[in-house]
Amino acid sequence: MKILELYLRAFGPFTDGHLDLSGGEHGLHIIFGANEAGKSSALRALRALLFGIPERCQDNFRHTNPNLRIGGRFRSASGQELHCFRKKGRKQTLRDAHDTPLPDDALAQLLGGVDERMFERLFGIDHDNLISGGLALLAERGREAEALFGAGLGGGNLHAVLKRLDQDAVELFSARRGSSSRLINQQLNQFAELERRQRELALSARQWDDIRKAVELARTRVLELDAALTEASRQRSRLERIRRTLPNLARREQLLAQLAELGDLPQLSADFGQRREAALFERLLEQDRDCGVDD
């Protein structure tokens, strides 16, 4: 149920007061004011509208009992709206906008089983009741508290729900040291192991700086070795060429020595080679002719 409007026509300090709570879709409105502004009176007016003005009313100091009037406009979850007023009396105290009596259960249908006592403990809570009632509910945890909250949840068996939740909690987690079969315990153990591994793998700033310097030094050394390797390869190629030419150099030295033994020789003409070959050829021809005569 959503409270759309509250009419404080004649109640407590109010005369023709009006609170419009219809704005927004989330159903939360914060009403604030200075001390003695009427916040507690407005809360009592809402409770009186929903459940009736009490026989002994403390809010009749400005308006007499017969003239007390509180009204409101409400909307159910299905969208049904009810516009009604409440007067003080013993019967037919709930009226519509035209002052026609409404059935006594007209508001009860919207309240969904919430009675006045439950409303005071769950919804119509002032500052003092908020503290004392909350502590009482936490301390009870018994049938009354379970029934109260169970009714607020739609009349379900809250005790069975709490028992099932306790069983689920036991299956999920155990506070005993060494428990590893529960799901949450397993996750906590895995988390602790990951934290341990993270600490092992983590490096301090000094360690990181030392490693960075070592890497830079290694890179410089690699460049130096590459340069030395290039120079060694160049020297190797030069020496290999020298090795291949050594036999020819030795032969050259040998020939030069033989020439030196011959001493000074006459200077040959440029066509000496051709004339030598021609002379040899003539000699061969003569030898052939001589052989033919002998036969």
PDB file of C-alpha atoms in Angstrom:
ATOM      1  CA  MET A   1       0.000   0.000   0.000  1.00  0.00           C
ATOM      2  CA  LYS A   2       1.192   3.507  -0.834  1.00  0.00           C
ATOM      3  CA  ILE A   3       0.079   6.623   1.057  1.00  0.00           C
ATOM      4  CA  LEU A   4      -0.666   9.295  -1.537  1.00  0.00           C
ATOM      5  CA  GLU A   5      -2.081  12.087   0.633  1.00  0.00           C
ATOM      6  CA  LEU A   6      -2.695  12.769   4.313  1.00  0.00           C
ATOM      7  CA  TYR A   7      -5.351  15.302   5.326  1.00  0.00           C
ATOM      8  CA  LEU A   8      -4.882  16.761   8.818  1.00  0.00           C
ATOM      9  CA  ARG A   9      -8.186  18.561   8.793  1.00  0.00           C
ATOM     10  CA  ALA A  10      -8.721  18.757  12.563  1.00  0.00           C
ATOM     11  CA  PHE A  11      -6.313  16.836  14.751  1.00  0.00           C
ATOM     12  CA  GLY A  12      -3.815  17.873  17.405  1.00  0.00           C
ATOM     13  CA  PRO A  13      -2.159  21.156  16.432  1.00  0.00           C
ATOM     14  CA  PHE A  14      -3.339  20.881  12.810  1.00  0.00           C
ATOM     15  CA  THR A  15      -6.209  22.666  11.128  1.00  0.00           C
ATOM     16  CA  ASP A  16      -6.730  21.917   7.437  1.00  0.00           C
ATOM     17  CA  GLY A  17      -3.206  20.519   7.191  1.00  0.00           C
ATOM     18  CA  HIS A  18      -2.239  18.554   4.077  1.00  0.00           C
ATOM     19  CA  LEU A  19       0.727  16.339   3.142  1.00  0.00           C
ATOM     20  CA  ASP A  20       1.033  15.381  -0.530  1.00  0.00           C
ATOM     21  CA  LEU A  21       3.103  12.179  -0.802  1.00  0.00           C
ATOM     22  CA  SER A  22       2.022  11.185  -4.311  1.00  0.00           C
ATOM     23  CA  GLY A  23       5.160  12.358  -6.083  1.00  0.00           C
ATOM     24  CA  GLY A  24       7.827   9.907  -7.218  1.00  0.00           C
ATOM     25  CA  GLU A  25       7.641   6.186  -7.803  1.00  0.00           C
ATOM     26  CA  HIS A  26       9.795   4.787  -5.006  1.00  0.00           C
ATOM     27  CA  GLY A  27       7.486   5.444  -2.068  1.00  0.00           C
ATOM     28  CA  LEU A  28      10.047   7.082   0.229  1.00  0.00           C
ATOM     29  CA  HIS A  29       9.364  10.534   1.683  1.00  0.00           C
ATOM     30  CA  ILE A  30      11.341  12.155   4.488  1.00  0.00           C
ATOM     31  CA  ILE A  31       9.336  14.609   6.576  1.00  0.00           C
ATOM     32  CA  PHE A  32      11.411  16.825   8.840  1.00  0.00           C
ATOM     33  CA  GLY A  33      10.807  19.864  10.985  1.00  0.00           C
ATOM     34  CA  ALA A  34      11.816  21.666  14.132  1.00  0.00           C
ATOM     35  CA  ASN A  35      10.890  20.466  17.598  1.00  0.00           C
ATOM     36  CA  GLU A  36       7.177  20.770  18.353  1.00  0.00           C
ATOM     37  CA  ALA A  37       6.452  21.193  14.623  1.00  0.00           C
ATOM     38  CA  GLY A  38       3.967  18.321  14.743  1.00  0.00           C
ATOM     39  CA  LYS A  39       5.901  15.331  13.412  1.00  0.00           C
ATOM     40  CA  SER A  40       4.794  13.021  16.228  1.00  0.00           C
ATOM     41  CA  SER A  41       1.242  14.392  15.974  1.00  0.00           C
ATOM     42  CA  ALA A  42       1.212  13.598  12.240  1.00  0.00           C
ATOM     43  CA  LEU A  43       2.350  10.042  12.990  1.00  0.00           C
ATOM     44  CA  ARG A  44      -0.439   9.628  15.569  1.00  0.00           C
ATOM     45  CA  ALA A  45      -2.896  11.054  13.034  1.00  0.00           C
ATOM     46  CA  LEU A  46      -1.857   8.446  10.461  1.00  0.00           C
ATOM     47  CA  ARG A  47      -2.214   5.646  13.010  1.00  0.00           C
ATOM     48  CA  ALA A  48      -5.647   6.974  14.062  1.00  0.00           C
ATOM     49  CA  LEU A  49      -6.739   7.151  10.416  1.00  0.00           C
ATOM     50  CA  LEU A  50      -5.751   3.551   9.774  1.00  0.00           C
ATOM     51  CA  PHE A  51      -6.997   1.966  13.003  1.00  0.00           C
ATOM     52  CA  GLY A  52      -9.343   4.464  14.655  1.00  0.00           C
ATOM     53  CA  ILE A  53      -9.036   7.394  17.053  1.00  0.00           C
ATOM     54  CA  PRO A  54      -8.443   6.018  20.571  1.00  0.00           C
ATOM     55  CA  GLU A  55     -11.043   6.487  23.285  1.00  0.00           C
ATOM     56  CA  ARG A  56      -8.641   8.544  25.352  1.00  0.00           C
ATOM     57  CA  CYS A  57      -7.186  10.913  22.786  1.00  0.00           C
ATOM     58  CA  GLN A  58      -4.345  13.293  23.593  1.00  0.00           C
ATOM     59  CA  ASP A  59      -4.848  15.287  20.378  1.00  0.00           C
ATOM     60  CA  ASN A  60      -8.182  16.968  21.222  1.00  0.00           C
ATOM     61  CA  PHE A  61      -6.711  20.067  22.844  1.00  0.00           C
ATOM     62  CA  ARG A  62      -7.518  22.354  19.882  1.00  0.00           C
ATOM     63  CA  HIS A  63     -10.465  20.543  18.321  1.00  0.00           C
ATOM     64  CA  THR A  64     -13.115  18.800  20.418  1.00  0.00           C
ATOM     65  CA  ASN A  65     -13.703  15.071  20.091  1.00  0.00           C
ATOM     66  CA  PRO A  66     -16.760  15.338  17.782  1.00  0.00           C
ATOM     67  CA  ASN A  67     -14.836  17.603  15.399  1.00  0.00           C
ATOM     68  CA  LEU A  68     -11.675  15.503  15.041  1.00  0.00           C
ATOM     69  CA  ARG A  69     -11.082  14.575  11.396  1.00  0.00           C
ATOM     70  CA  ILE A  70      -8.187  12.873   9.593  1.00  0.00           C
ATOM     71  CA  GLY A  71      -8.255  11.820   5.948  1.00  0.00           C
ATOM     72  CA  GLY A  72      -6.081  10.131   3.394  1.00  0.00           C
ATOM     73  CA  ARG A  73      -5.757   8.741  -0.096  1.00  0.00           C
ATOM     74  CA  PHE A  74      -4.192   5.302  -0.538  1.00  0.00           C
ATOM     75  CA  ARG A  75      -3.234   3.065  -3.449  1.00  0.00           C
ATOM     76  CA  SER A  76      -2.881  -0.704  -3.338  1.00  0.00           C
ATOM     77  CA  ALA A  77      -0.259  -2.737  -5.184  1.00  0.00           C
ATOM     78  CA  SER A  78      -2.876  -3.535  -7.838  1.00  0.00           C
ATOM     79  CA  GLY A  79      -3.530   0.175  -8.434  1.00  0.00           C
ATOM     80  CA  GLN A  80      -6.829   0.406  -6.539  1.00  0.00           C
ATOM     81  CA  GLU A  81      -7.268   3.726  -4.702  1.00  0.00           C
ATOM     82  CA  LEU A  82      -9.237   4.562  -1.557  1.00  0.00           C
ATOM     83  CA  HIS A  83     -10.105   8.109  -0.442  1.00  0.00           C
ATOM     84  CA  CYS A  84     -11.425   8.154   3.136  1.00  0.00           C
ATOM     85  CA  PHE A  85     -11.731  10.122   6.379  1.00  0.00           C
ATOM     86  CA  ARG A  86     -11.826   9.086  10.024  1.00  0.00           C
ATOM     87  CA  LYS A  87     -13.843  10.673  12.842  1.00  0.00           C
ATOM     88  CA  LYS A  88     -13.915   9.852  16.537  1.00  0.00           C
ATOM     89  CA  GLY A  89     -16.638   7.499  17.640  1.00  0.00           C
ATOM     90  CA  ARG A  90     -17.621   3.933  18.467  1.00  0.00           C
ATOM     91  CA  LYS A  91     -19.044   2.860  15.074  1.00  0.00           C
ATOM     92  CA  GLN A  92     -19.108   3.924  11.429  1.00  0.00           C
ATOM     93  CA  THR A  93     -16.066   6.121  11.996  1.00  0.00           C
ATOM     94  CA  LEU A  94     -14.624   5.509   8.510  1.00  0.00           C
ATOM     95  CA  ARG A  95     -16.204   7.793   5.874  1.00  0.00           C
ATOM     96  CA  ASP A  96     -15.700   8.564   2.192  1.00  0.00           C
ATOM     97  CA  ALA A  97     -15.152  12.031   0.726  1.00  0.00           C
ATOM     98  CA  HIS A  98     -18.922  12.690   0.887  1.00  0.00           C
ATOM     99  CA  ASP A  99     -19.138  11.653   4.571  1.00  0.00           C
ATOM    100  CA  THR A 100     -20.864   8.393   3.656  1.00  0.00           C
ATOM    101  CA  PRO A 101     -19.985   5.484   5.986  1.00  0.00           C
ATOM    102  CA  LEU A 102     -17.530   2.923   4.597  1.00  0.00           C
ATOM    103  CA  PRO A 103     -17.186  -0.726   5.646  1.00  0.00           C
ATOM    104  CA  ASP A 104     -14.932  -1.196   8.664  1.00  0.00           C
ATOM    105  CA  ASP A 105     -12.639  -3.507   6.664  1.00  0.00           C
ATOM    106  CA  ALA A 106     -12.159  -1.065   3.762  1.00  0.00           C
ATOM    107  CA  LEU A 107      -8.688  -0.135   5.007  1.00  0.00           C
ATOM    108  CA  ALA A 108      -7.921  -3.621   6.332  1.00  0.00           C
ATOM    109  CA  GLN A 109      -7.917  -4.948   2.760  1.00  0.00           C
ATOM    110  CA  LEU A 110      -5.197  -2.447   1.840  1.00  0.00           C
ATOM    111  CA  LEU A 111      -3.176  -3.102   4.995  1.00  0.00           C
ATOM    112  CA  GLY A 112      -2.718  -6.777   4.088  1.00  0.00           C
ATOM    113  CA  GLY A 113      -3.126  -8.175   7.588  1.00  0.00           C
ATOM    114  CA  VAL A 114      -1.092  -5.519   9.424  1.00  0.00           C
ATOM    115  CA  ASP A 115      -2.842  -4.674  12.701  1.00  0.00           C
ATOM    116  CA  GLU A 116      -2.286  -1.639  14.916  1.00  0.00           C
ATOM    117  CA  ARG A 117       0.273  -3.354  17.157  1.00  0.00           C
ATOM    118  CA  MET A 118       2.315  -4.530  14.197  1.00  0.00           C
ATOM    119  CA  PHE A 119       2.087  -1.099  12.593  1.00  0.00           C
ATOM    120  CA  GLU A 120       3.457   0.536  15.738  1.00  0.00           C
ATOM    121  CA  ARG A 121       6.371  -1.894  15.960  1.00  0.00           C
ATOM    122  CA  LEU A 122       7.276  -2.029  12.272  1.00  0.00           C
ATOM    123  CA  PHE A 123       6.103   1.159  10.591  1.00  0.00           C
ATOM    124  CA  GLY A 124       4.785   3.785  13.021  1.00  0.00           C
ATOM    125  CA  ILE A 125       7.970   4.060  15.045  1.00  0.00           C
ATOM    126  CA  ASP A 126       9.078   7.229  16.806  1.00  0.00           C
ATOM    127  CA  HIS A 127      12.630   7.805  18.038  1.00  0.00           C
ATOM    128  CA  ASP A 128      12.185   6.236  21.463  1.00  0.00           C
ATOM    129  CA  ASN A 129      10.245   3.251  20.170  1.00  0.00           C
ATOM    130  CA  LEU A 130      12.796   2.768  17.406  1.00  0.00           C
ATOM    131  CA  ILE A 131      15.532   2.178  19.976  1.00  0.00           C
ATOM    132  CA  SER A 132      13.568   0.193  22.551  1.00  0.00           C
ATOM    133  CA  GLY A 133      11.578  -1.827  20.027  1.00  0.00           C
ATOM    134  CA  GLY A 134      14.622  -2.700  17.962  1.00  0.00           C
ATOM    135  CA  LEU A 135      16.516  -3.934  21.005  1.00  0.00           C
ATOM    136  CA  ALA A 136      13.478  -5.915  22.142  1.00  0.00           C
ATOM    137  CA  LEU A 137      13.080  -7.623  18.784  1.00  0.00           C
ATOM    138  CA  LEU A 138      16.761  -8.488  18.645  1.00  0.00           C
ATOM    139  CA  ALA A 139      16.606  -9.895  22.169  1.00  0.00           C
ATOM    140  CA  GLU A 140      13.402 -11.895  21.608  1.00  0.00           C
ATOM    141  CA  ARG A 141      14.134 -13.968  18.519  1.00  0.00           C
ATOM    142  CA  GLY A 142      11.157 -16.017  19.684  1.00  0.00           C
ATOM    143  CA  ARG A 143       7.719 -16.926  18.478  1.00  0.00           C
ATOM    144  CA  GLU A 144       6.281 -13.443  18.960  1.00  0.00           C
ATOM    145  CA  ALA A 145       9.007 -11.733  16.949  1.00  0.00           C
ATOM    146  CA  GLU A 146       8.916 -14.432  14.284  1.00  0.00           C
ATOM    147  CA  ALA A 147       5.135 -14.224  14.014  1.00  0.00           C
ATOM    148  CA  LEU A 148       5.338 -10.434  13.819  1.00  0.00           C
ATOM    149  CA  PHE A 149       7.809 -10.403  10.973  1.00  0.00           C
ATOM    150  CA  GLY A 150       6.181 -13.421   9.350  1.00  0.00           C
ATOM    151  CA  ALA A 151       2.884 -11.561   9.158  1.00  0.00           C
ATOM    152  CA  GLY A 152       4.685  -8.583   7.678  1.00  0.00           C
ATOM    153  CA  LEU A 153       6.074 -10.885   5.000  1.00  0.00           C
ATOM    154  CA  GLY A 154       2.638 -12.171   4.075  1.00  0.00           C
ATOM    155  CA  GLY A 155       1.884 -14.701   6.786  1.00  0.00           C
ATOM    156  CA  GLY A 156       4.632 -17.196   5.939  1.00  0.00           C
ATOM    157  CA  ASN A 157       6.211 -19.576   8.434  1.00  0.00           C
ATOM    158  CA  LEU A 158       9.174 -17.449   9.433  1.00  0.00           C
ATOM    159  CA  HIS A 159      10.436 -20.062  11.905  1.00  0.00           C
ATOM    160  CA  ALA A 160      10.843 -22.587   9.087  1.00  0.00           C
ATOM    161  CA  VAL A 161      12.541 -19.964   6.942  1.00  0.00           C
ATOM    162  CA  LEU A 162      14.979 -19.080   9.725  1.00  0.00           C
ATOM    163  CA  LYS A 163      15.725 -22.758  10.348  1.00  0.00           C
ATOM    164  CA  ARG A 164      16.426 -23.332   6.666  1.00  0.00           C
ATOM    165  CA  LEU A 165      18.634 -20.243   6.543  1.00  0.00           C
ATOM    166  CA  ASP A 166      20.576 -21.481   9.573  1.00  0.00           C
ATOM    167  CA  GLN A 167      21.092 -24.854   7.880  1.00  0.00           C
ATOM    168  CA  ASP A 168      22.240 -23.141   4.698  1.00  0.00           C
ATOM    169  CA  ALA A 169      24.627 -20.987   6.725  1.00  0.00           C
ATOM    170  CA  VAL A 170      26.142 -24.066   8.409  1.00  0.00           C
ATOM    171  CA  GLU A 171      26.646 -25.723   5.017  1.00  0.00           C
ATOM    172  CA  LEU A 172      28.302 -22.597   3.642  1.00  0.00           C
ATOM    173  CA  PHE A 173      30.638 -21.617   6.482  1.00  0.00           C
ATOM    174  CA  SER A 174      32.188 -22.898   9.691  1.00  0.00           C
ATOM    175  CA  ALA A 175      34.094 -20.738  12.164  1.00  0.00           C
ATOM    176  CA  ARG A 176      36.191 -23.705  13.362  1.00  0.00           C
ATOM    177  CA  ARG A 177      39.840 -23.577  12.389  1.00  0.00           C
ATOM    178  CA  GLY A 178      40.818 -26.117   9.794  1.00  0.00           C
ATOM    179  CA  SER A 179      37.351 -26.461   8.285  1.00  0.00           C
ATOM    180  CA  SER A 180      37.788 -26.823   4.537  1.00  0.00           C
ATOM    181  CA  SER A 181      34.660 -28.630   3.361  1.00  0.00           C
ATOM    182  CA  ARG A 182      32.389 -25.548   3.473  1.00  0.00           C
ATOM    183  CA  LEU A 183      32.121 -23.465   0.324  1.00  0.00           C
ATOM    184  CA  ILE A 184      32.986 -20.141   1.947  1.00  0.00           C
ATOM    185  CA  ASN A 185      35.849 -21.758   3.891  1.00  0.00           C
ATOM    186  CA  GLN A 186      37.224 -23.132   0.624  1.00  0.00           C
ATOM    187  CA  GLN A 187      36.997 -19.713  -0.988  1.00  0.00           C
ATOM    188  CA  LEU A 188      38.690 -18.094   2.020  1.00  0.00           C
ATOM    189  CA  ASN A 189      41.493 -20.677   1.905  1.00  0.00           C
ATOM    190  CA  GLN A 190      41.973 -20.080  -1.809  1.00  0.00           C
ATOM    191  CA  PHE A 191      42.031 -16.343  -1.203  1.00  0.00           C
ATOM    192  CA  ALA A 192      44.645 -16.722   1.534  1.00  0.00           C
ATOM    193  CA  GLU A 193      46.772 -18.922  -0.753  1.00  0.00           C
ATOM    194  CA  LEU A 194      46.548 -16.364  -3.563  1.00  0.00           C
ATOM    195  CA  GLU A 195      47.574 -13.612  -1.166  1.00  0.00           C
ATOM    196  CA  ARG A 196      50.570 -15.704  -0.058  1.00  0.00           C
ATOM    197  CA  ARG A 197      51.635 -16.331  -3.648  1.00  0.00           C
ATOM    198  CA  GLN A 198      51.203 -12.665  -4.436  1.00  0.00           C
ATOM    199  CA  ARG A 199      53.535 -11.736  -1.578  1.00  0.00           C
ATOM    200  CA  GLU A 200      56.090 -14.266  -2.832  1.00  0.00           C
ATOM    201  CA  LEU A 201      55.959 -12.950  -6.383  1.00  0.00           C
ATOM    202  CA  ALA A 202      55.800  -9.282  -5.479  1.00  0.00           C
ATOM    203  CA  LEU A 203      59.011  -7.237  -5.744  1.00  0.00           C
ATOM    204  CA  SER A 204      60.041  -4.332  -3.605  1.00  0.00           C
ATOM    205  CA  ALA A 205      61.019  -1.038  -5.235  1.00  0.00           C
ATOM    206  CA  ARG A 206      64.678  -1.708  -4.449  1.00  0.00           C
ATOM    207  CA  GLN A 207      64.543  -5.232  -5.934  1.00  0.00           C
ATOM    208  CA  TRP A 208      62.862  -3.885  -9.056  1.00  0.00           C
ATOM    209  CA  ASP A 209      65.526  -1.170  -9.440  1.00  0.00           C
ATOM    210  CA  ASP A 210      68.336  -3.711  -8.996  1.00  0.00           C
ATOM    211  CA  ILE A 211      66.806  -6.006 -11.629  1.00  0.00           C
ATOM    212  CA  ARG A 212      66.311  -3.081 -14.014  1.00  0.00           C
ATOM    213  CA  LYS A 213      69.966  -2.057 -13.646  1.00  0.00           C
ATOM    214  CA  ALA A 214      71.095  -5.656 -14.199  1.00  0.00           C
ATOM    215  CA  VAL A 215      69.019  -5.870 -17.386  1.00  0.00           C
ATOM    216  CA  GLU A 216      70.500  -2.599 -18.690  1.00  0.00           C
ATOM    217  CA  LEU A 217      74.021  -3.835 -17.890  1.00  0.00           C
ATOM    218  CA  ALA A 218      73.334  -7.122 -19.685  1.00  0.00           C
ATOM    219  CA  ARG A 219      72.059  -5.246 -22.740  1.00  0.00           C
ATOM    220  CA  THR A 220      75.230  -3.121 -22.819  1.00  0.00           C
ATOM    221  CA  ARG A 221      77.373  -6.258 -22.518  1.00  0.00           C
ATOM    222  CA  VAL A 222      75.468  -7.894 -25.388  1.00  0.00           C
ATOM    223  CA  LEU A 223      76.154  -4.874 -27.601  1.00  0.00           C
ATOM    224  CA  GLU A 224      79.868  -5.024 -26.715  1.00  0.00           C
ATOM    225  CA  LEU A 225      80.023  -8.748 -27.490  1.00  0.00           C
ATOM    226  CA  ASP A 226      78.234  -8.197 -30.801  1.00  0.00           C
ATOM    227  CA  ALA A 227      80.833  -5.575 -31.771  1.00  0.00           C
ATOM    228  CA  ALA A 228      83.703  -7.874 -30.726  1.00  0.00           C
ATOM    229  CA  LEU A 229      82.192 -10.746 -32.702  1.00  0.00           C
ATOM    230  CA  THR A 230      81.909  -8.567 -35.799  1.00  0.00           C
ATOM    231  CA  GLU A 231      85.585  -7.530 -35.510  1.00  0.00           C
ATOM    232  CA  ALA A 232      86.677 -11.136 -34.952  1.00  0.00           C
ATOM    233  CA  SER A 233      84.751 -12.232 -38.044  1.00  0.00           C
ATOM    234  CA  ARG A 234      86.462  -9.528 -40.094  1.00  0.00           C
ATOM    235  CA  GLN A 235      89.921 -10.611 -38.881  1.00  0.00           C
ATOM    236  CA  ARG A 236      89.096 -14.245 -39.556  1.00  0.00           C
ATOM    237  CA  SER A 237      88.130 -13.432 -43.141  1.00  0.00           C
ATOM    238  CA  ARG A 238      91.424 -11.541 -43.647  1.00  0.00           C
ATOM    239  CA  LEU A 239      93.471 -14.391 -42.223  1.00  0.00           C
ATOM    240  CA  GLU A 240      91.583 -16.907 -44.335  1.00  0.00           C
ATOM    241  CA  ARG A 241      92.465 -14.974 -47.468  1.00  0.00           C
ATOM    242  CA  ILE A 242      96.113 -14.893 -46.392  1.00  0.00           C
ATOM    243  CA  ARG A 243      96.074 -18.635 -45.746  1.00  0.00           C
ATOM    244  CA  ARG A 244      94.739 -19.329 -49.226  1.00  0.00           C
ATOM    245  CA  THR A 245      97.472 -17.177 -50.859  1.00  0.00           C
ATOM    246  CA  LEU A 246     100.435 -18.581 -48.886  1.00  0.00           C
ATOM    247  CA  PRO A 247     101.174 -21.479 -51.364  1.00  0.00           C
ATOM    248  CA  ASN A 248     101.309 -19.026 -54.267  1.00  0.00           C
ATOM    249  CA  LEU A 249     103.609 -16.737 -52.320  1.00  0.00           C
ATOM    250  CA  ALA A 250     105.972 -19.639 -51.613  1.00  0.00           C
ATOM    251  CA  ARG A 251     106.010 -20.621 -55.292  1.00  0.00           C
ATOM    252  CA  ARG A 252     106.721 -17.017 -56.234  1.00  0.00           C
ATOM    253  CA  GLU A 253     109.656 -16.888 -53.849  1.00  0.00           C
ATOM    254  CA  GLN A 254     110.995 -20.131 -55.335  1.00  0.00           C
ATOM    255  CA  LEU A 255     110.770 -18.832 -58.884  1.00  0.00           C
ATOM    256  CA  LEU A 256     112.398 -15.563 -57.942  1.00  0.00           C
ATOM    257  CA  ALA A 257     115.266 -17.529 -56.395  1.00  0.00           C
ATOM    258  CA  GLN A 258     115.730 -19.571 -59.578  1.00  0.00           C
ATOM    259  CA  LEU A 259     115.783 -16.431 -61.659  1.00  0.00           C
ATOM    260  CA  ALA A 260     118.386 -14.947 -59.402  1.00  0.00           C
ATOM    261  CA  GLU A 261     120.643 -17.997 -59.962  1.00  0.00           C
ATOM    262  CA  LEU A 262     120.591 -17.412 -63.712  1.00  0.00           C
ATOM    263  CA  GLY A 263     122.327 -14.102 -63.302  1.00  0.00           C
ATOM    264  CA  ASP A 264     122.172 -11.421 -65.992  1.00  0.00           C
ATOM    265  CA  LEU A 265     120.445 -12.584 -69.178  1.00  0.00           C
ATOM    266  CA  PRO A 266     120.086 -10.900 -72.521  1.00  0.00           C
ATOM    267  CA  GLN A 267     116.983  -8.876 -73.059  1.00  0.00           C
ATOM    268  CA  LEU A 268     114.556 -10.783 -75.271  1.00  0.00           C
ATOM    269  CA  SER A 269     112.570  -9.126 -77.980  1.00  0.00           C
ATOM    270  CA  ALA A 270     108.835  -8.767 -77.715  1.00  0.00           C
ATOM    271  CA  ASP A 271     108.209 -11.477 -80.368  1.00  0.00           C
ATOM    272  CA  PHE A 272     110.636 -13.969 -78.888  1.00  0.00           C
ATOM    273  CA  GLY A 273     107.904 -16.313 -77.898  1.00  0.00           C
ATOM    274  CA  GLN A 274     106.404 -16.470 -81.347  1.00  0.00           C
ATOM    275  CA  ARG A 275     109.750 -17.025 -82.992  1.00  0.00           C
ATOM    276  CA  ARG A 276     110.565 -19.770 -80.500  1.00  0.00           C
ATOM    277  CA  GLU A 277     107.342 -21.597 -81.244  1.00  0.00           C
ATOM    278  CA  ALA A 278     107.967 -21.243 -84.978  1.00  0.00           C
ATOM    279  CA  ALA A 279     111.504 -22.622 -84.625  1.00  0.00           C
ATOM    280  CA  LEU A 280     110.272 -25.574 -82.633  1.00  0.00           C
ATOM    281  CA  PHE A 281     107.664 -26.260 -85.278  1.00  0.00           C
ATOM    282  CA  GLU A 282     110.296 -26.233 -88.055  1.00  0.00           C
ATOM    283  CA  ARG A 283     112.456 -28.574 -86.054  1.00  0.00           C
ATOM    284  CA  LEU A 284     109.627 -31.018 -85.697  1.00  0.00           C
ATOM    285  CA  LEU A 285     109.036 -30.920 -89.443  1.00  0.00           C
ATOM    286  CA  GLU A 286     112.686 -31.634 -90.148  1.00  0.00           C
ATOM    287  CA  GLN A 287     112.617 -34.567 -87.794  1.00  0.00           C
ATOM    288  CA  ASP A 288     109.621 -35.955 -89.622  1.00  0.00           C
ATOM    289  CA  ARG A 289     111.368 -35.604 -92.973  1.00  0.00           C
ATOM    290  CA  ASP A 290     114.479 -37.285 -91.694  1.00  0.00           C
ATOM    291  CA  CYS A 291     112.443 -40.198 -90.469  1.00  0.00           C
ATOM    292  CA  GLY A 292     110.863 -40.547 -93.891  1.00  0.00           C
ATOM    293  CA  VAL A 293     114.220 -40.709 -95.698  1.00  0.00           C
ATOM    294  CA  ASP A 294     115.524 -43.422 -93.412  1.00  0.00           C
ATOM    295  CA  ASP A 295     112.515 -45.597 -94.179  1.00  0.00           C
TER     296      ASP A 295
END
